[in-house]
C-alpha cells in the first residue's frame, strides 16, 4: 500500500493487519513515475499483481493547480499505464475519480480523445491543460477527473489484451478527511448545499463507494470494463435539472 506520507500508510496498514490482511506500507509519490515503478516492483516481490485500487489525489482546497494536475491527472495516467503492463491474467483495477468531472461543460470529441490517448509524458503539454487555460484549482480538478475517466476507457483496451479489466468510480460528497478539508475550505458552503439539495439529501459514506468497488473487483462484475460509475446521491442530476442548477 502506497502513500506519500509513510506515517499515514503505516496507520492504515495497522488497521488492515488487525483485520487479518498482510500489508506492506510504502512511501509513494503518485506524481513520480519512478516512485510508482518502485511500488510495483515491491509488490511483485510477493507475486503477480492481480488487483489495483488507486484512490490517491488532492482536492481543490488542498493544493495549487500544478500539483492537482501532476497528482490527480498525470499520476493516475502513469499508474494505469504501468500497472497495465504487468497486471495478471484475470486481473482487475479501480481508480477513484470524482463527480466533479461530470459537472463541467462538454469538451468535445477531439479534446476527449486527446485526454484519453495522448502519450502520458505529453499530457500536461496539451493546450487545454496549459496553466494559462486553467482558471483555478477547481477547474484543474475537474479537468483531471474528466481525464481520469477518459484514460480508463483507453487503458481498458490495453488491459483487455492481458485478460484484465479496469474501471473508475466518480464519488460525490463522501465523508472522508479530504471532504472535511473541503467543508472547511473556501467552497465549504457550496459542498454542504450540494449534499443537502441532492435527491439523497445527505453525503455518502466510504462503505457505499466500497460496495461498488467490490462489485467491480469480483467475478460478479466480470463483464464490466472501461466504464465510470457516478455515485453522488443524485447531485449531478440535480445540478443539471434540479435545484442545484446554476442560475442563467
Short mmCIF file of C-alpha atoms in Angstrom, two decimals, residues 49-50 86-91 162-164:
data_model
loop_
_atom_site.label_atom_id
_atom_site.label_comp_id
_atom_site.label_asym_id
_atom_site.label_seq_id
_atom_site.Cartn_x
_atom_site.Cartn_y
_atom_site.Cartn_z
CA UNK A 49 -0.08 -8.12 -9.41
CA UNK A 50 -3.71 -9.10 -9.79
CA UNK A 86 2.15 -6.13 -15.65
CA UNK A 87 -1.39 -6.88 -14.49
CA UNK A 88 -2.01 -10.61 -14.28
CA UNK A 89 -4.43 -12.59 -16.42
CA UNK A 90 -7.87 -12.05 -14.93
CA UNK A 91 -6.64 -9.00 -13.00
CA UNK A 162 -3.88 -9.10 -20.92
CA UNK A 163 -7.27 -10.53 -19.97
CA UNK A 164 -7.72 -7.84 -17.30
#
